[in-house]
PDB file of C-alpha atoms in Angstrom:
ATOM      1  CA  UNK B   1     100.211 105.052 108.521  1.00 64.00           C
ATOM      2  CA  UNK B   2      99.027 103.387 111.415  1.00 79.00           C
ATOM      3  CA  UNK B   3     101.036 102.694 114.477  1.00 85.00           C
ATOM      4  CA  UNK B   4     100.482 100.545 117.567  1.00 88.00           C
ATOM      5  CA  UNK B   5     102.100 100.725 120.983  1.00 87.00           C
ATOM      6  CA  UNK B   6      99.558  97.972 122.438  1.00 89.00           C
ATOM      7  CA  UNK B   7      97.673  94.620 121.070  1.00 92.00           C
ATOM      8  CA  UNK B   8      94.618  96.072 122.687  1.00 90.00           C
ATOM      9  CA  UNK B   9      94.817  99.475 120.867  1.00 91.00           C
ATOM     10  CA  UNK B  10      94.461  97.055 117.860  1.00 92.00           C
ATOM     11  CA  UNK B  11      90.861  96.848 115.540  1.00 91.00           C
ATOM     12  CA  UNK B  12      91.974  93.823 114.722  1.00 92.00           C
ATOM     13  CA  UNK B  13      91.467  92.403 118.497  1.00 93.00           C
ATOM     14  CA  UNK B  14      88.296  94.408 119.351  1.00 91.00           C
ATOM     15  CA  UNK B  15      86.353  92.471 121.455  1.00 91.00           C
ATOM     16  CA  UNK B  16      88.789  90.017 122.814  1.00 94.00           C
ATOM     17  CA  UNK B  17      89.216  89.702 126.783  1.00 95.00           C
ATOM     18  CA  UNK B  18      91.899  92.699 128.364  1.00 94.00           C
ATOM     19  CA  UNK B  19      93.348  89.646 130.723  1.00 96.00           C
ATOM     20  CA  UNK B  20      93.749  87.503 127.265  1.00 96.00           C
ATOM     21  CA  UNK B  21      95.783  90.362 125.673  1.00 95.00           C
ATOM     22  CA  UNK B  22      97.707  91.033 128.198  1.00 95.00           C
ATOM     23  CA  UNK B  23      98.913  87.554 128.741  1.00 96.00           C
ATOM     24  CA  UNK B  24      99.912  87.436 124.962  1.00 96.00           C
ATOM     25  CA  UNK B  25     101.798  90.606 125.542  1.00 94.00           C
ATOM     26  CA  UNK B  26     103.541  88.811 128.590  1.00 95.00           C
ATOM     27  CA  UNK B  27     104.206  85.702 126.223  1.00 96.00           C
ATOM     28  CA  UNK B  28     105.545  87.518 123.213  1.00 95.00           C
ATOM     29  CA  UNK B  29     107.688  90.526 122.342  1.00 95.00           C
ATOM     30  CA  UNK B  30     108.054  93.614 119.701  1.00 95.00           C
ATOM     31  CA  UNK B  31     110.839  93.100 117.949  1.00 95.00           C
ATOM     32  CA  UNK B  32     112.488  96.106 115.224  1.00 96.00           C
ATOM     33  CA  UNK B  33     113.127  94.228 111.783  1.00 96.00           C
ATOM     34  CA  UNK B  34     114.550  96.191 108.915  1.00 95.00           C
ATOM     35  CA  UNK B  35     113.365  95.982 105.273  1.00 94.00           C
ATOM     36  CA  UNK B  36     113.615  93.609 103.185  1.00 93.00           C
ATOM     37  CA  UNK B  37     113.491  91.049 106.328  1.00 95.00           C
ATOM     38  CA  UNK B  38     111.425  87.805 105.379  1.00 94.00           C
ATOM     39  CA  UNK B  39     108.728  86.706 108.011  1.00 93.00           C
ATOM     40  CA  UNK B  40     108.425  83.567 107.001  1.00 91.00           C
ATOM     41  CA  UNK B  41     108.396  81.548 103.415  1.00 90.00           C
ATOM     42  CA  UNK B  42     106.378  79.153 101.161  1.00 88.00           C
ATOM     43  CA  UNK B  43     106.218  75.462 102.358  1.00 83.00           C
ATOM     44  CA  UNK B  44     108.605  76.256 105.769  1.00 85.00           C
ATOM     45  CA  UNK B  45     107.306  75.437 109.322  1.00 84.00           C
ATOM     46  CA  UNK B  46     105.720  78.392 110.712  1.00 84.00           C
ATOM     47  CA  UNK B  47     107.174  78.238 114.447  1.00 89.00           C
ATOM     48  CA  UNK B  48     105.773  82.220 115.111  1.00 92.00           C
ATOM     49  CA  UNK B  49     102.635  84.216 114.337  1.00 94.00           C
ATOM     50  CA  UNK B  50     103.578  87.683 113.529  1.00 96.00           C
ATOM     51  CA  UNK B  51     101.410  91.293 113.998  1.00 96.00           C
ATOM     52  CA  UNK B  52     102.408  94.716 112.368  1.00 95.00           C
ATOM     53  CA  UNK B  53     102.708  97.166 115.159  1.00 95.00           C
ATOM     54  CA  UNK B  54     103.753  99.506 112.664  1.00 94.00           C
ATOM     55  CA  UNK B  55     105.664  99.242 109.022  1.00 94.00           C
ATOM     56  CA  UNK B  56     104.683  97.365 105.613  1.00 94.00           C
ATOM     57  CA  UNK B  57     104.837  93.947 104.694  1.00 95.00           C
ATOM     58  CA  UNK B  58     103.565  92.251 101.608  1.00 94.00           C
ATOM     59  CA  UNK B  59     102.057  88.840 101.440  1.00 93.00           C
ATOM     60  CA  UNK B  60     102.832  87.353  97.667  1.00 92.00           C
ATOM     61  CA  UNK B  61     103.196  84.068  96.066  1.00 89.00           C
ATOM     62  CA  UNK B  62     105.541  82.842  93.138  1.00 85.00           C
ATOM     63  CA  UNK B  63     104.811  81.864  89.317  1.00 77.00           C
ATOM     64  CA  UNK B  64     105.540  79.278  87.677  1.00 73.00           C
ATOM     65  CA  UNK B  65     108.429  81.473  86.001  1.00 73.00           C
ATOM     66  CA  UNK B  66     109.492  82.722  89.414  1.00 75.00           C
ATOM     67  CA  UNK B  67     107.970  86.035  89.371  1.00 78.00           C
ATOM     68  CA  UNK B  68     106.641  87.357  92.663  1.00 85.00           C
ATOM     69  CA  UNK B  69     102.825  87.824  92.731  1.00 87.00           C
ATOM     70  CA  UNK B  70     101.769  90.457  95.494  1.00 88.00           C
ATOM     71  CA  UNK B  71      98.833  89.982  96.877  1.00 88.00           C
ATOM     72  CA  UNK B  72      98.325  91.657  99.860  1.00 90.00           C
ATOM     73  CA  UNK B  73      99.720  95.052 100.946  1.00 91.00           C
ATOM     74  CA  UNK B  74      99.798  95.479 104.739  1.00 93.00           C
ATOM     75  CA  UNK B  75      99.759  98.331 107.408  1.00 92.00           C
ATOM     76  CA  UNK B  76     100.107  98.513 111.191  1.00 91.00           C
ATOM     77  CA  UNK B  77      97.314  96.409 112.930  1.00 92.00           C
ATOM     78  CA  UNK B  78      97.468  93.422 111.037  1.00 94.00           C
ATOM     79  CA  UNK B  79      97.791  89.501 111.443  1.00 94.00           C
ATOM     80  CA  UNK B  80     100.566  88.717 108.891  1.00 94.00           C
ATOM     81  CA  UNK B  81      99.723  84.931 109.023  1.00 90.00           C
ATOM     82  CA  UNK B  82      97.808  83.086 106.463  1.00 85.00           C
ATOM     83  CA  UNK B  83      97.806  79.846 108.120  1.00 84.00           C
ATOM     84  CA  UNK B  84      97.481  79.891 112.359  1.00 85.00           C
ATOM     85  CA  UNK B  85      96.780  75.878 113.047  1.00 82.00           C
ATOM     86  CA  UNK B  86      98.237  74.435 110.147  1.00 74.00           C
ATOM     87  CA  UNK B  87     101.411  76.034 110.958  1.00 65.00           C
ATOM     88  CA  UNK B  88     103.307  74.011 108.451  1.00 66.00           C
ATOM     89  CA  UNK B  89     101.093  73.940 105.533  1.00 71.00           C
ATOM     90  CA  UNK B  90     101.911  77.991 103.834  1.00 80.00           C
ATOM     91  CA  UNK B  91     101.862  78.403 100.539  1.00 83.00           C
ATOM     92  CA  UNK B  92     102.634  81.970 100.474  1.00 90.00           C
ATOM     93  CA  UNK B  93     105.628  84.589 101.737  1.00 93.00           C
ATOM     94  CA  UNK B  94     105.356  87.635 103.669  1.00 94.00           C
ATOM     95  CA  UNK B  95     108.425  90.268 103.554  1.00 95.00           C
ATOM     96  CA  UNK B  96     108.794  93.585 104.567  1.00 96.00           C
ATOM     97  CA  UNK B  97     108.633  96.784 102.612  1.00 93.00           C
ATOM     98  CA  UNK B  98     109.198  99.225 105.298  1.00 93.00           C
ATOM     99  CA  UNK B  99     111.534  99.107 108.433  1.00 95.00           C
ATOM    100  CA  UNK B 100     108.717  97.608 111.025  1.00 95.00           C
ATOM    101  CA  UNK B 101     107.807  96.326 114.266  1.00 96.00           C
ATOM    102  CA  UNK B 102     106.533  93.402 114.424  1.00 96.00           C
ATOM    103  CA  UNK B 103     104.664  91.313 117.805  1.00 97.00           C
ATOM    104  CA  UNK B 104     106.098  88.179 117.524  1.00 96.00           C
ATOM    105  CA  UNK B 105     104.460  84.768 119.630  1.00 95.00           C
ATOM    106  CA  UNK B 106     105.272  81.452 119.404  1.00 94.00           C
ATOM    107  CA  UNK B 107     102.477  79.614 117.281  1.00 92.00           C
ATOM    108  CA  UNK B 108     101.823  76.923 119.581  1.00 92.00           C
ATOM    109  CA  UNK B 109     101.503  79.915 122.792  1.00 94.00           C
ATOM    110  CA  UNK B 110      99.102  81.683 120.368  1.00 95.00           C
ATOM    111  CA  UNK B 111      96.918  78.730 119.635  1.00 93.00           C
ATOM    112  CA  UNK B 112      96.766  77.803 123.402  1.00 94.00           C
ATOM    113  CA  UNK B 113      95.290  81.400 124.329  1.00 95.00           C
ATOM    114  CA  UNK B 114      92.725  80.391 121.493  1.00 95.00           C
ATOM    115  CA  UNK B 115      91.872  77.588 123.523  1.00 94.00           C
ATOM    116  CA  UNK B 116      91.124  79.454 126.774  1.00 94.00           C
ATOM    117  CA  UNK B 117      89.434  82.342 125.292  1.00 94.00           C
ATOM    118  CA  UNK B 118      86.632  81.845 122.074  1.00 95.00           C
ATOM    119  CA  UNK B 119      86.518  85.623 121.653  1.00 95.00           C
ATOM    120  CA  UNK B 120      90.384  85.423 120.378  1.00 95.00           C
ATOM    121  CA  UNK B 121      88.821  82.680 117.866  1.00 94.00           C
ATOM    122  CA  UNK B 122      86.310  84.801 116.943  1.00 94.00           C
ATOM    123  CA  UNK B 123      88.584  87.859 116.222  1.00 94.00           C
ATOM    124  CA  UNK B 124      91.180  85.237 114.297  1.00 93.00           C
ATOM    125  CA  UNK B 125      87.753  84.348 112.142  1.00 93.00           C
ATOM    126  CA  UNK B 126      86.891  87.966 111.293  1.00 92.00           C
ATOM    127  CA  UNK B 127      90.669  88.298 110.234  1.00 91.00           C
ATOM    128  CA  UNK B 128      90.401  85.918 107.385  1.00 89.00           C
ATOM    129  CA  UNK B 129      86.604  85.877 106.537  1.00 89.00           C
ATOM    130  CA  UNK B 130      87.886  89.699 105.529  1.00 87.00           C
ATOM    131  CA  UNK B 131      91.105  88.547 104.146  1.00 86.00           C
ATOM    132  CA  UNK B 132      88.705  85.732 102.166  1.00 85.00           C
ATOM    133  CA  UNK B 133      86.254  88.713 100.921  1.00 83.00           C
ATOM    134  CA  UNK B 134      89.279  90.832  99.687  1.00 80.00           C
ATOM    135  CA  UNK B 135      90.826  87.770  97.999  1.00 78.00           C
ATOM    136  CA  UNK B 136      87.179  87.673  96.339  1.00 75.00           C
ATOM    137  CA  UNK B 137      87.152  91.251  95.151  1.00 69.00           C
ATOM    138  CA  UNK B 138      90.721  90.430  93.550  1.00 66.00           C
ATOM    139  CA  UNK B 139      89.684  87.790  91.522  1.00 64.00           C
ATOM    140  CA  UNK B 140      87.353  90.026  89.511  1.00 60.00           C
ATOM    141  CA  UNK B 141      90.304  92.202  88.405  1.00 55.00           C
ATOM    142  CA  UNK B 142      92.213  89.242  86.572  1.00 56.00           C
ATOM    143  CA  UNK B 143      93.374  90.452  83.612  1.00 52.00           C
ATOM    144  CA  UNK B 144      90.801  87.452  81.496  1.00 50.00           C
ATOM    145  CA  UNK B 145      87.899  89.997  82.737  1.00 42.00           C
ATOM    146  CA  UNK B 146      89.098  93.628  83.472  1.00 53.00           C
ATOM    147  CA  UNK B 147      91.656  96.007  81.234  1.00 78.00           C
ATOM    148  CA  UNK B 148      95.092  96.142  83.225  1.00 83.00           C
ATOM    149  CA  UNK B 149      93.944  99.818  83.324  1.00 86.00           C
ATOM    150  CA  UNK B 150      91.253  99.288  85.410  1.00 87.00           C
ATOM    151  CA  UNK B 151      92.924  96.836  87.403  1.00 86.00           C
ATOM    152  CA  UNK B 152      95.925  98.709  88.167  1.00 91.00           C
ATOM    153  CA  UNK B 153      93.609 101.835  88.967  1.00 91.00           C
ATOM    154  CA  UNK B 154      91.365 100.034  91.001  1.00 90.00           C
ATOM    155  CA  UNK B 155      94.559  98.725  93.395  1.00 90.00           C
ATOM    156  CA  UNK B 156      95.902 102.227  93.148  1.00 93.00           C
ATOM    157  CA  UNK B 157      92.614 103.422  95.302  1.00 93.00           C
ATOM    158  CA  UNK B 158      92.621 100.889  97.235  1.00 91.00           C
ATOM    159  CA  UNK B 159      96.149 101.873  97.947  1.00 92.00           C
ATOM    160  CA  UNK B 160      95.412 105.449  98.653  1.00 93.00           C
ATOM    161  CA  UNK B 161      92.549 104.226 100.511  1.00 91.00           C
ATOM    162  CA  UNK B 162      94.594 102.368 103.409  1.00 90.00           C
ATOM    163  CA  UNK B 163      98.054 104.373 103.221  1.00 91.00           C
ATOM    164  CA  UNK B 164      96.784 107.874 101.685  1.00 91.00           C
ATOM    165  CA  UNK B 165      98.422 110.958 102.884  1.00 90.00           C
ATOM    166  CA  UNK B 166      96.462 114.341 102.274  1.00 90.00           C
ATOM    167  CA  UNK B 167      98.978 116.676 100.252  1.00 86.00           C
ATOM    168  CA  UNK B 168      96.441 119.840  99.931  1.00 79.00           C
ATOM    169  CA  UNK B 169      94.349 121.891 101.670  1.00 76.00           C
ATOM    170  CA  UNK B 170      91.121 120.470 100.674  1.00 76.00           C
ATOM    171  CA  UNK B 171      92.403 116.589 100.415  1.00 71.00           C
ATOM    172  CA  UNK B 172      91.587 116.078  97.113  1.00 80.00           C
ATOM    173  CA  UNK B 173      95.535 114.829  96.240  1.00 89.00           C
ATOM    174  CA  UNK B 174      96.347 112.171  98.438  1.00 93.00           C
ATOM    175  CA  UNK B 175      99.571 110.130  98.049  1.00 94.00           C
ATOM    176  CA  UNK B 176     100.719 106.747  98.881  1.00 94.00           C
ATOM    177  CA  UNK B 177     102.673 106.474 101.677  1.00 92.00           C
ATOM    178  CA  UNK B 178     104.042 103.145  99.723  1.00 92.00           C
ATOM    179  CA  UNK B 179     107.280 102.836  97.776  1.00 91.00           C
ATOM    180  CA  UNK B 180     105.694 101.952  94.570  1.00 92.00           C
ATOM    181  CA  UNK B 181     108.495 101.660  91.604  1.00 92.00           C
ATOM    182  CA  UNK B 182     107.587  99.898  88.249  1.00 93.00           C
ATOM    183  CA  UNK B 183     108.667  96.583  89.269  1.00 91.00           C
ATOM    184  CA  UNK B 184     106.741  96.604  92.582  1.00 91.00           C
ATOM    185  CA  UNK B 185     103.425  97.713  90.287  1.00 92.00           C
ATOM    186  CA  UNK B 186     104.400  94.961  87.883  1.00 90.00           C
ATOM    187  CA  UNK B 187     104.393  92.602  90.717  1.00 88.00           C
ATOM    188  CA  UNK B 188     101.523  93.587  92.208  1.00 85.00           C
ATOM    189  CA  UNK B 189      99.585  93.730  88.758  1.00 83.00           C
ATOM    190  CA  UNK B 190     100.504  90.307  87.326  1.00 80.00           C
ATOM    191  CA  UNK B 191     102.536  91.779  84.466  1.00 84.00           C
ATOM    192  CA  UNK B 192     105.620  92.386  82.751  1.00 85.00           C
ATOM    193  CA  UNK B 193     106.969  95.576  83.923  1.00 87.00           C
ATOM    194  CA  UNK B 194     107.006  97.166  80.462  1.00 89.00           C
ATOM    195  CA  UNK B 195     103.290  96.671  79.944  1.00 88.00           C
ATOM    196  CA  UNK B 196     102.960  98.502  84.061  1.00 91.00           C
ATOM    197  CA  UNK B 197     105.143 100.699  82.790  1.00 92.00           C
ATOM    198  CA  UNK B 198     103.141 101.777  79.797  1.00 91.00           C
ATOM    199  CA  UNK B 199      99.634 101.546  82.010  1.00 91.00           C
ATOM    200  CA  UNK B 200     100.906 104.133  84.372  1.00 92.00           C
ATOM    201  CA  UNK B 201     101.760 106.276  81.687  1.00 92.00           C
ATOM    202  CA  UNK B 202      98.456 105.891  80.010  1.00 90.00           C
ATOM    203  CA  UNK B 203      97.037 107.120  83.827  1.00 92.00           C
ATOM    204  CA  UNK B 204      99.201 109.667  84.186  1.00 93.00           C
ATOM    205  CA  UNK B 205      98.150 111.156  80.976  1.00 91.00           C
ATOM    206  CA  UNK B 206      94.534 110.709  81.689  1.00 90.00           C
ATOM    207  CA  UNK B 207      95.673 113.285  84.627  1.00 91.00           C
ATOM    208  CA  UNK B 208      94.368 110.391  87.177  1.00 92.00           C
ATOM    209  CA  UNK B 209      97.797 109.733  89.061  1.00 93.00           C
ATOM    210  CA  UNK B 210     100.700 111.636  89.199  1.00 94.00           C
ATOM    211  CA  UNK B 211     104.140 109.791  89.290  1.00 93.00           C
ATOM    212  CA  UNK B 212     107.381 111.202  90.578  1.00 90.00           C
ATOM    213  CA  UNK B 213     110.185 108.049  91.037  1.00 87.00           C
ATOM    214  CA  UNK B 214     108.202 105.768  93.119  1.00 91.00           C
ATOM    215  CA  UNK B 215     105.916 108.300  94.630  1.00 94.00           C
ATOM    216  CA  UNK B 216     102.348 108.485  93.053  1.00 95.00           C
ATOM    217  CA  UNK B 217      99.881 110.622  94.290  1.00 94.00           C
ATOM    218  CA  UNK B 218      96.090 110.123  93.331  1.00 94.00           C
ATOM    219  CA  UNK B 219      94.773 113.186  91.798  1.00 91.00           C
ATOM    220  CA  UNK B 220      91.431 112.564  92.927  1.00 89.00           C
ATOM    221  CA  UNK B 221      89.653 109.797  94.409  1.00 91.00           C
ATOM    222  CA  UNK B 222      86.138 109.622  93.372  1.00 90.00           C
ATOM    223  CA  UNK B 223      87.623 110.334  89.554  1.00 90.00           C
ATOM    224  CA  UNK B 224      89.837 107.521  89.784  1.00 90.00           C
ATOM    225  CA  UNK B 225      87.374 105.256  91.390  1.00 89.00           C
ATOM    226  CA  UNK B 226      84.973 106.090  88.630  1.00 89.00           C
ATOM    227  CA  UNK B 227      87.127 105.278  86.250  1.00 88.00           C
ATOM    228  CA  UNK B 228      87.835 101.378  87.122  1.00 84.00           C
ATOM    229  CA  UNK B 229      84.163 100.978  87.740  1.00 80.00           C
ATOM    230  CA  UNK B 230      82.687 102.265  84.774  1.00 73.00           C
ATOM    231  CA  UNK B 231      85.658 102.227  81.751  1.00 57.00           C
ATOM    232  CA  UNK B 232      84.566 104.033  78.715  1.00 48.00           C
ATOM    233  CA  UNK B 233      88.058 104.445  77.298  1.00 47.00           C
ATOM    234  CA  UNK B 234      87.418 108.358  77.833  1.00 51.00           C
ATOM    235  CA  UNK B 235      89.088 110.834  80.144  1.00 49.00           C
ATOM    236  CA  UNK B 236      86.908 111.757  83.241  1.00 52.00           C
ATOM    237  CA  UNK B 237      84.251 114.369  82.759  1.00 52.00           C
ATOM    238  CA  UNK B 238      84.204 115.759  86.665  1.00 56.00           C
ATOM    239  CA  UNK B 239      82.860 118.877  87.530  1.00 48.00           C
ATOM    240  CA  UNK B 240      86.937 118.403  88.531  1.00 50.00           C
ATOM    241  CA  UNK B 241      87.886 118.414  84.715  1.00 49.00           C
ATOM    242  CA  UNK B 242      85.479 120.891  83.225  1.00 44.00           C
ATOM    243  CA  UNK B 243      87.548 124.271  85.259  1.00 44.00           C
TER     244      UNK B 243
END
């Protein structure tokens, strides 16, 4: 997991003028919030932008029944903010999974170094244009054109992608270094929590994942990844699976 002591350590901000970081460092301040601690909610004034030095935080919106629909998972180095000049206008909350620390600046401060420097504009662009081609890649996996199989395996690599941990010798396994129960994967999947429940057993037994509690660990990546790409309804045939 990824962890930040500066803004200009930060991918995120590569690019942007030293003397424009370090006044936002002056203007701001890292500030320790525990889990479960809500950044900032749907249709509420937006007074602060907020950047992961280090934790989890989800971005998710609510259903019409009032289910929570996750769709972003977050690491250290990232803008939590979906809206920057239309402070007031969010449609979406952010929460965090993981006791965090989090860069917090007022919104109007923020937008003002925008002003003075373009290559902060330029780095706020690159955040969403990437947020914008995620949300893209998402919208294929609805559940009208993809199995929930493949959908839940594809966000499980993606997963193990951003917060994998190696757990052997030749990194093959890698776990999630995400609290993932049921009802978080239900959440995250767009579906009742007996149907995620039932989809993790069906990749469990196809010896993709392995699930202890709310740990899973990814057997292997490339079998997993071929999996949601090209479904056959078949196990894997690896070189992995023929030993």
């Amino acid at each position: 997991m990824k962890k930040y002591k500066k803004l200009s350590d930060m991918e995120i901000f590569h690019g942007v003028r030293p003397e424009t970081l370090e006044k936002m460092q002056e203007l701001g301040r890292v500030v320790t919030m525990k889990k479960g601690t809500v950044c900032y909610r749907a249709s509420e004034k937006q007074e602060h932008i907020f950047i992961l030095m280090d934790g989890q935080a989800i971005i998710y919106t609510l259903t019409r029944c009032g289910n929570r629909k996750i769709i972003f998972v977050h690491g250290g180095g990232e803008l939590l903010n979906e809206s920057i000049i239309t402070a007031d206008r969010t449609t979406v909350f952010c929460d965090l999974i993981r006791d965090s620390r989090v860069f917090v600046i007022r919104n109007q401060q923020f937008c003002q170094l925008m002003e003075q420097d373009f290559t902060l504009v330029k780095a706020v662009m690159r955040i969403q244009e990437r947020k914008l081609w995620r949300t893209s890649h998402q919208l294929k996996n609805t559940p009208g054109s993809i199995y929930l199989e493949r959908k839940l395996a594809a966000k499980l690599w993606k997963l193990a992608r951003d917060f994998g941990v190696p757990v052997d010798n030749e990194g093959t396994k890698i776990r999630i270094d995400v609290s993932l129960s049921i009802t978080f994967l239900a959440d995250f999947l767009g579906a009742p929590r007996e149907t995620t429940s039932r989809i993790c057993r069906n990749l469990v037994d196809r010896e993709l994942i392995e699930m202890d509690k709310k740990t899973v660990i990814v057997d292997n990546m490339d079998c997993l990844a071929r999996f949601y790409k090209n479904y056959c309804g078949e196990a894997c045939f690896c070189e992995k699976r023929k030993d």
